[in-house]
PDB file of C-alpha atoms in Angstrom:
ATOM      1  CA  MET A   1     -55.098-176.696  49.315  1.00  0.00           C
ATOM      2  CA  ARG A   2     -54.639-178.636  52.551  1.00  0.00           C
ATOM      3  CA  ARG A   3     -53.887-182.148  51.380  1.00  0.00           C
ATOM      4  CA  ALA A   4     -51.599-184.006  53.742  1.00  0.00           C
ATOM      5  CA  ALA A   5     -50.536-186.830  51.437  1.00  0.00           C
ATOM      6  CA  THR A   6     -49.536-184.435  48.698  1.00  0.00           C
ATOM      7  CA  ILE A   7     -47.645-182.179  51.080  1.00  0.00           C
ATOM      8  CA  LEU A   8     -45.667-185.189  52.243  1.00  0.00           C
ATOM      9  CA  LEU A   9     -44.839-186.079  48.668  1.00  0.00           C
ATOM     10  CA  LEU A  10     -43.792-182.564  47.774  1.00  0.00           C
ATOM     11  CA  GLY A  11     -41.823-182.271  50.994  1.00  0.00           C
ATOM     12  CA  ALA A  12     -39.769-185.245  49.894  1.00  0.00           C
ATOM     13  CA  LEU A  13     -38.603-183.349  46.852  1.00  0.00           C
ATOM     14  CA  THR A  14     -36.094-181.238  48.731  1.00  0.00           C
ATOM     15  CA  ALA A  15     -35.494-183.303  51.864  1.00  0.00           C
ATOM     16  CA  PRO A  16     -32.198-185.178  52.075  1.00  0.00           C
ATOM     17  CA  VAL A  17     -32.567-188.857  52.876  1.00  0.00           C
ATOM     18  CA  PRO A  18     -31.046-189.718  56.288  1.00  0.00           C
ATOM     19  CA  GLY A  19     -27.932-191.825  55.906  1.00  0.00           C
ATOM     20  CA  MET A  20     -27.974-191.539  52.133  1.00  0.00           C
ATOM     21  CA  ALA A  21     -24.632-192.215  50.484  1.00  0.00           C
ATOM     22  CA  ALA A  22     -22.745-189.374  48.871  1.00  0.00           C
ATOM     23  CA  GLU A  23     -23.313-190.924  45.439  1.00  0.00           C
ATOM     24  CA  ARG A  24     -25.956-189.002  43.514  1.00  0.00           C
ATOM     25  CA  HIS A  25     -29.000-190.821  42.169  1.00  0.00           C
ATOM     26  CA  ASP A  26     -31.135-189.360  39.410  1.00  0.00           C
ATOM     27  CA  PHE A  27     -34.025-190.041  37.119  1.00  0.00           C
ATOM     28  CA  ILE A  28     -32.623-191.452  33.892  1.00  0.00           C
ATOM     29  CA  THR A  29     -34.436-192.219  30.650  1.00  0.00           C
ATOM     30  CA  ALA A  30     -34.775-195.005  28.113  1.00  0.00           C
ATOM     31  CA  TYR A  31     -36.815-195.487  24.955  1.00  0.00           C
ATOM     32  CA  GLN A  32     -37.267-199.149  24.057  1.00  0.00           C
ATOM     33  CA  PRO A  33     -37.815-199.672  20.323  1.00  0.00           C
ATOM     34  CA  PRO A  34     -41.212-201.296  19.700  1.00  0.00           C
ATOM     35  CA  GLU A  35     -41.631-204.578  17.873  1.00  0.00           C
ATOM     36  CA  THR A  36     -44.984-203.462  16.463  1.00  0.00           C
ATOM     37  CA  ALA A  37     -44.446-201.165  13.482  1.00  0.00           C
ATOM     38  CA  ASP A  38     -47.542-199.074  14.257  1.00  0.00           C
ATOM     39  CA  TYR A  39     -45.959-197.941  17.525  1.00  0.00           C
ATOM     40  CA  ALA A  40     -42.794-196.619  15.887  1.00  0.00           C
ATOM     41  CA  VAL A  41     -44.374-193.180  15.553  1.00  0.00           C
ATOM     42  CA  TYR A  42     -44.576-192.854  19.346  1.00  0.00           C
ATOM     43  CA  TYR A  43     -41.004-194.054  19.791  1.00  0.00           C
ATOM     44  CA  ASP A  44     -39.717-191.620  17.165  1.00  0.00           C
ATOM     45  CA  GLU A  45     -41.709-188.575  18.240  1.00  0.00           C
ATOM     46  CA  LEU A  46     -41.115-188.898  21.977  1.00  0.00           C
ATOM     47  CA  ARG A  47     -37.381-189.330  21.406  1.00  0.00           C
ATOM     48  CA  LYS A  48     -37.336-186.380  19.012  1.00  0.00           C
ATOM     49  CA  GLU A  49     -39.140-184.169  21.529  1.00  0.00           C
ATOM     50  CA  ARG A  50     -36.972-185.472  24.402  1.00  0.00           C
ATOM     51  CA  PHE A  51     -40.157-185.948  26.374  1.00  0.00           C
ATOM     52  CA  LEU A  52     -38.765-188.134  29.134  1.00  0.00           C
ATOM     53  CA  GLU A  53     -35.568-186.079  29.378  1.00  0.00           C
ATOM     54  CA  SER A  54     -37.594-182.915  29.990  1.00  0.00           C
ATOM     55  CA  VAL A  55     -39.390-184.597  32.886  1.00  0.00           C
ATOM     56  CA  ALA A  56     -36.222-186.120  34.320  1.00  0.00           C
ATOM     57  CA  ASP A  57     -34.298-182.850  34.113  1.00  0.00           C
ATOM     58  CA  GLU A  58     -36.995-180.945  36.014  1.00  0.00           C
ATOM     59  CA  LEU A  59     -37.216-183.555  38.765  1.00  0.00           C
ATOM     60  CA  ASN A  60     -33.455-183.907  39.090  1.00  0.00           C
ATOM     61  CA  ARG A  61     -33.167-180.193  39.811  1.00  0.00           C
ATOM     62  CA  VAL A  62     -35.146-180.564  43.033  1.00  0.00           C
ATOM     63  CA  LEU A  63     -34.982-184.213  44.048  1.00  0.00           C
ATOM     64  CA  GLU A  64     -32.409-186.106  46.080  1.00  0.00           C
ATOM     65  CA  LEU A  65     -33.265-189.702  45.272  1.00  0.00           C
ATOM     66  CA  PRO A  66     -32.175-192.654  47.421  1.00  0.00           C
ATOM     67  CA  ALA A  67     -31.903-194.777  44.264  1.00  0.00           C
ATOM     68  CA  THR A  68     -31.721-194.230  40.522  1.00  0.00           C
ATOM     69  CA  VAL A  69     -35.116-194.376  38.781  1.00  0.00           C
ATOM     70  CA  THR A  70     -35.553-195.094  35.070  1.00  0.00           C
ATOM     71  CA  LEU A  71     -38.328-193.400  33.116  1.00  0.00           C
ATOM     72  CA  ARG A  72     -38.939-195.397  29.958  1.00  0.00           C
ATOM     73  CA  THR A  73     -41.320-196.059  27.096  1.00  0.00           C
ATOM     74  CA  ALA A  74     -41.806-199.634  25.934  1.00  0.00           C
ATOM     75  CA  GLU A  75     -44.136-202.093  24.261  1.00  0.00           C
ATOM     76  CA  CYS A  76     -45.793-203.944  27.122  1.00  0.00           C
ATOM     77  CA  GLY A  77     -48.729-205.923  25.776  1.00  0.00           C
ATOM     78  CA  HIS A  78     -51.110-203.787  27.851  1.00  0.00           C
ATOM     79  CA  SER A  79     -52.493-200.258  27.439  1.00  0.00           C
ATOM     80  CA  THR A  80     -51.284-198.943  30.758  1.00  0.00           C
ATOM     81  CA  THR A  81     -48.404-197.406  32.713  1.00  0.00           C
ATOM     82  CA  THR A  82     -46.462-199.054  35.533  1.00  0.00           C
ATOM     83  CA  TRP A  83     -44.084-198.530  38.432  1.00  0.00           C
ATOM     84  CA  SER A  84     -41.799-201.441  39.332  1.00  0.00           C
ATOM     85  CA  ALA A  85     -40.394-201.221  42.840  1.00  0.00           C
ATOM     86  CA  ASP A  86     -38.059-204.145  42.064  1.00  0.00           C
ATOM     87  CA  THR A  87     -36.321-202.490  39.118  1.00  0.00           C
ATOM     88  CA  HIS A  88     -37.041-198.848  40.058  1.00  0.00           C
ATOM     89  CA  THR A  89     -38.605-198.301  36.646  1.00  0.00           C
ATOM     90  CA  VAL A  90     -41.569-196.189  35.534  1.00  0.00           C
ATOM     91  CA  THR A  91     -42.917-197.383  32.186  1.00  0.00           C
ATOM     92  CA  VAL A  92     -45.281-195.692  29.751  1.00  0.00           C
ATOM     93  CA  CYS A  93     -46.529-198.373  27.357  1.00  0.00           C
ATOM     94  CA  TYR A  94     -46.907-197.654  23.658  1.00  0.00           C
ATOM     95  CA  GLU A  95     -50.235-199.474  23.815  1.00  0.00           C
ATOM     96  CA  PHE A  96     -51.431-196.860  26.325  1.00  0.00           C
ATOM     97  CA  LEU A  97     -50.514-194.041  23.959  1.00  0.00           C
ATOM     98  CA  ASP A  98     -52.198-195.772  21.044  1.00  0.00           C
ATOM     99  CA  ALA A  99     -55.389-196.493  22.991  1.00  0.00           C
ATOM    100  CA  MET A 100     -55.737-192.825  23.900  1.00  0.00           C
ATOM    101  CA  LEU A 101     -55.709-191.713  20.282  1.00  0.00           C
ATOM    102  CA  VAL A 102     -58.131-194.481  19.294  1.00  0.00           C
ATOM    103  CA  ILE A 103     -60.593-193.463  22.020  1.00  0.00           C
ATOM    104  CA  ALA A 104     -60.354-189.793  21.076  1.00  0.00           C
ATOM    105  CA  GLY A 105     -60.887-190.634  17.403  1.00  0.00           C
ATOM    106  CA  GLU A 106     -63.867-192.872  18.100  1.00  0.00           C
ATOM    107  CA  ASN A 107     -65.486-190.049  20.059  1.00  0.00           C
ATOM    108  CA  GLY A 108     -65.042-187.518  17.255  1.00  0.00           C
ATOM    109  CA  VAL A 109     -62.521-185.367  19.120  1.00  0.00           C
ATOM    110  CA  LEU A 110     -60.970-182.733  16.869  1.00  0.00           C
ATOM    111  CA  PRO A 111     -57.215-183.057  16.192  1.00  0.00           C
ATOM    112  CA  GLU A 112     -56.154-180.022  18.254  1.00  0.00           C
ATOM    113  CA  ARG A 113     -58.164-181.153  21.282  1.00  0.00           C
ATOM    114  CA  SER A 114     -56.975-184.718  20.798  1.00  0.00           C
ATOM    115  CA  GLU A 115     -53.382-183.490  21.002  1.00  0.00           C
ATOM    116  CA  GLN A 116     -54.171-181.639  24.231  1.00  0.00           C
ATOM    117  CA  MET A 117     -55.826-184.751  25.647  1.00  0.00           C
ATOM    118  CA  PHE A 118     -52.801-186.828  24.705  1.00  0.00           C
ATOM    119  CA  SER A 119     -50.435-184.408  26.435  1.00  0.00           C
ATOM    120  CA  GLY A 120     -52.600-184.114  29.532  1.00  0.00           C
ATOM    121  CA  VAL A 121     -53.283-187.801  30.059  1.00  0.00           C
ATOM    122  CA  VAL A 122     -49.680-188.866  29.400  1.00  0.00           C
ATOM    123  CA  THR A 123     -48.488-186.274  31.904  1.00  0.00           C
ATOM    124  CA  PHE A 124     -51.091-187.342  34.458  1.00  0.00           C
ATOM    125  CA  ALA A 125     -50.325-191.046  34.100  1.00  0.00           C
ATOM    126  CA  LEU A 126     -46.543-190.563  34.141  1.00  0.00           C
ATOM    127  CA  PHE A 127     -46.587-188.408  37.262  1.00  0.00           C
ATOM    128  CA  ASP A 128     -49.082-190.732  38.906  1.00  0.00           C
ATOM    129  CA  GLU A 129     -46.469-193.470  38.587  1.00  0.00           C
ATOM    130  CA  ILE A 130     -43.708-191.124  39.746  1.00  0.00           C
ATOM    131  CA  GLY A 131     -45.843-190.311  42.781  1.00  0.00           C
ATOM    132  CA  ARG A 132     -46.067-194.022  43.573  1.00  0.00           C
ATOM    133  CA  ALA A 133     -42.311-194.257  43.168  1.00  0.00           C
ATOM    134  CA  LEU A 134     -41.706-191.444  45.656  1.00  0.00           C
ATOM    135  CA  VAL A 135     -44.016-192.995  48.221  1.00  0.00           C
ATOM    136  CA  GLY A 136     -42.096-196.252  48.013  1.00  0.00           C
ATOM    137  CA  LEU A 137     -38.580-194.846  47.783  1.00  0.00           C
ATOM    138  CA  TYR A 138     -39.032-192.463  50.700  1.00  0.00           C
ATOM    139  CA  THR A 139     -41.309-194.816  52.662  1.00  0.00           C
ATOM    140  CA  LEU A 140     -43.770-191.960  53.022  1.00  0.00           C
ATOM    141  CA  PRO A 141     -46.877-192.295  55.188  1.00  0.00           C
ATOM    142  CA  VAL A 142     -50.007-191.939  53.066  1.00  0.00           C
ATOM    143  CA  PRO A 143     -53.018-192.111  55.414  1.00  0.00           C
ATOM    144  CA  GLN A 144     -55.507-191.940  52.532  1.00  0.00           C
ATOM    145  CA  GLY A 145     -53.674-194.502  50.437  1.00  0.00           C
ATOM    146  CA  VAL A 146     -51.095-194.593  47.662  1.00  0.00           C
ATOM    147  CA  ASP A 147     -53.711-194.135  44.916  1.00  0.00           C
ATOM    148  CA  ARG A 148     -54.938-190.879  46.435  1.00  0.00           C
ATOM    149  CA  ALA A 149     -51.433-189.528  47.000  1.00  0.00           C
ATOM    150  CA  ALA A 150     -50.305-190.430  43.477  1.00  0.00           C
ATOM    151  CA  ASP A 151     -53.414-188.912  41.878  1.00  0.00           C
ATOM    152  CA  GLU A 152     -52.927-185.668  43.761  1.00  0.00           C
ATOM    153  CA  PHE A 153     -49.247-185.498  42.876  1.00  0.00           C
ATOM    154  CA  ALA A 154     -50.133-185.926  39.201  1.00  0.00           C
ATOM    155  CA  ALA A 155     -52.971-183.407  39.399  1.00  0.00           C
ATOM    156  CA  ILE A 156     -50.740-180.804  41.031  1.00  0.00           C
ATOM    157  CA  THR A 157     -48.248-181.269  38.194  1.00  0.00           C
ATOM    158  CA  LEU A 158     -51.005-180.530  35.678  1.00  0.00           C
ATOM    159  CA  ALA A 159     -52.170-177.558  37.764  1.00  0.00           C
ATOM    160  CA  ALA A 160     -48.661-176.086  37.772  1.00  0.00           C
ATOM    161  CA  ALA A 161     -48.476-176.331  33.968  1.00  0.00           C
ATOM    162  CA  GLU A 162     -51.941-174.825  33.751  1.00  0.00           C
ATOM    163  CA  GLN A 163     -50.747-171.705  35.531  1.00  0.00           C
ATOM    164  CA  GLU A 164     -48.348-171.204  32.622  1.00  0.00           C
ATOM    165  CA  GLY A 165     -51.171-171.395  30.084  1.00  0.00           C
ATOM    166  CA  ASP A 166     -51.064-175.120  29.280  1.00  0.00           C
ATOM    167  CA  PRO A 167     -54.632-176.333  28.504  1.00  0.00           C
ATOM    168  CA  SER A 168     -53.887-180.028  28.934  1.00  0.00           C
ATOM    169  CA  ALA A 169     -55.291-180.333  32.485  1.00  0.00           C
ATOM    170  CA  ALA A 170     -58.873-179.706  31.385  1.00  0.00           C
ATOM    171  CA  ALA A 171     -58.295-181.887  28.339  1.00  0.00           C
ATOM    172  CA  ALA A 172     -57.091-184.738  30.565  1.00  0.00           C
ATOM    173  CA  LEU A 173     -60.277-184.581  32.641  1.00  0.00           C
ATOM    174  CA  GLU A 174     -62.343-184.594  29.468  1.00  0.00           C
ATOM    175  CA  PHE A 175     -60.538-187.645  28.140  1.00  0.00           C
ATOM    176  CA  LEU A 176     -60.740-189.631  31.377  1.00  0.00           C
ATOM    177  CA  ASP A 177     -64.451-188.890  31.503  1.00  0.00           C
ATOM    178  CA  LEU A 178     -64.832-190.220  27.945  1.00  0.00           C
ATOM    179  CA  ALA A 179     -62.867-193.371  28.717  1.00  0.00           C
ATOM    180  CA  LEU A 180     -64.840-194.122  31.886  1.00  0.00           C
ATOM    181  CA  LYS A 181     -68.127-193.786  30.000  1.00  0.00           C
ATOM    182  CA  ASP A 182     -67.153-196.716  27.795  1.00  0.00           C
ATOM    183  CA  PRO A 183     -66.374-199.960  29.670  1.00  0.00           C
ATOM    184  CA  GLU A 184     -65.116-201.400  26.375  1.00  0.00           C
ATOM    185  CA  SER A 185     -62.729-198.523  25.680  1.00  0.00           C
ATOM    186  CA  GLY A 186     -59.717-200.825  25.814  1.00  0.00           C
ATOM    187  CA  LEU A 187     -57.773-198.524  28.152  1.00  0.00           C
ATOM    188  CA  GLU A 188     -56.415-201.060  30.625  1.00  0.00           C
ATOM    189  CA  PHE A 189     -54.896-198.278  32.723  1.00  0.00           C
ATOM    190  CA  LEU A 190     -58.331-197.656  34.256  1.00  0.00           C
ATOM    191  CA  GLU A 191     -58.843-201.200  35.503  1.00  0.00           C
ATOM    192  CA  GLU A 192     -55.246-201.905  36.487  1.00  0.00           C
ATOM    193  CA  HIS A 193     -55.087-198.697  38.534  1.00  0.00           C
ATOM    194  CA  ARG A 194     -58.652-199.003  39.845  1.00  0.00           C
ATOM    195  CA  PHE A 195     -59.264-195.534  38.439  1.00  0.00           C
ATOM    196  CA  ASP A 196     -63.005-194.926  38.737  1.00  0.00           C
ATOM    197  CA  ARG A 197     -65.521-192.090  38.927  1.00  0.00           C
ATOM    198  CA  ALA A 198     -64.673-191.375  42.553  1.00  0.00           C
ATOM    199  CA  ARG A 199     -61.011-190.851  41.738  1.00  0.00           C
ATOM    200  CA  LEU A 200     -61.834-188.754  38.693  1.00  0.00           C
ATOM    201  CA  GLU A 201     -64.041-186.578  40.895  1.00  0.00           C
ATOM    202  CA  ALA A 202     -61.192-186.101  43.378  1.00  0.00           C
ATOM    203  CA  VAL A 203     -58.785-185.060  40.608  1.00  0.00           C
ATOM    204  CA  ALA A 204     -61.398-182.767  39.050  1.00  0.00           C
ATOM    205  CA  CYS A 205     -62.047-181.174  42.443  1.00  0.00           C
ATOM    206  CA  LEU A 206     -58.364-180.423  42.955  1.00  0.00           C
ATOM    207  CA  LEU A 207     -58.001-178.869  39.502  1.00  0.00           C
ATOM    208  CA  TYR A 208     -61.270-176.939  39.785  1.00  0.00           C
ATOM    209  CA  GLY A 209     -60.286-175.603  43.200  1.00  0.00           C
ATOM    210  CA  ASN A 210     -56.961-174.442  41.793  1.00  0.00           C
ATOM    211  CA  ALA A 211     -58.460-172.621  38.779  1.00  0.00           C
ATOM    212  CA  PRO A 212     -62.297-172.550  38.689  1.00  0.00           C
ATOM    213  CA  SER A 213     -62.452-170.311  35.623  1.00  0.00           C
ATOM    214  CA  GLN A 214     -60.487-172.843  33.568  1.00  0.00           C
ATOM    215  CA  HIS A 215     -62.537-175.840  34.613  1.00  0.00           C
ATOM    216  CA  ALA A 216     -66.159-174.996  34.015  1.00  0.00           C
ATOM    217  CA  GLY A 217     -66.550-178.423  32.432  1.00  0.00           C
ATOM    218  CA  ALA A 218     -65.309-180.099  35.610  1.00  0.00           C
ATOM    219  CA  ARG A 219     -68.376-178.954  37.529  1.00  0.00           C
ATOM    220  CA  GLY A 220     -70.333-181.808  36.004  1.00  0.00           C
ATOM    221  CA  LEU A 221     -67.820-184.307  37.391  1.00  0.00           C
ATOM    222  CA  ILE A 222     -68.080-183.076  40.987  1.00  0.00           C
ATOM    223  CA  ALA A 223     -70.974-183.619  43.386  1.00  0.00           C
ATOM    224  CA  PRO A 224     -72.715-180.273  44.130  1.00  0.00           C
ATOM    225  CA  GLU A 225     -72.196-180.627  47.876  1.00  0.00           C
ATOM    226  CA  ARG A 226     -68.445-181.057  47.308  1.00  0.00           C
ATOM    227  CA  LEU A 227     -67.963-178.289  44.774  1.00  0.00           C
ATOM    228  CA  ALA A 228     -67.737-175.429  47.284  1.00  0.00           C
ATOM    229  CA  ARG A 229     -65.021-177.272  49.221  1.00  0.00           C
ATOM    230  CA  CYS A 230     -62.742-177.922  46.255  1.00  0.00           C
ATOM    231  CA  GLY A 231     -60.563-174.892  46.998  1.00  0.00           C
ATOM    232  CA  GLU A 232     -59.813-176.008  50.547  1.00  0.00           C
TER     233      GLU A 232
END
């Protein structure tokens, strides 16, 4: 797949930063206890599963960061995820997690598929924010824009997991399609990140091009004239 913005992002993973101090900077993690009792289940389960630690550990094996970045979960007042360049913090909001399960439930998604959707969309959103972080921290050129680069970075992360048998990539596409069909879904992530049908099509094209046999459902999200070029 010849995608310049993504190659630049991935290239940053192993490239030392010129003039960087000898002090090592890593991804670190934090789970902020929620004030809303209904969100305690997300706080407890993600801590128990060491979700953020698993992501941080993988990235720290290959990344030489110019500054420490915190991956955290928190109650935010909005159903979204964020990257703060000022505090070097990526945040997954408990409201975002809750909204996903509500949307899946309202659409009659079976529990097993709902779990796959949850895993896929959380992974996509988290790595989308991490992609934005890398662009800013490394001052990377992104000719097609930060949104495009971040989406591709997140999609490639899902594609890599898919090669190991993880079904969450297709489930993530299915969920995002559901959420976009309902303007009143309550998932503020879509509006705050300007995530629309065009961006969903681009992500679907990347995943379909990587593994067509596992993304038959993605064909309906991609314009016919673009479908044959998705593997490029």
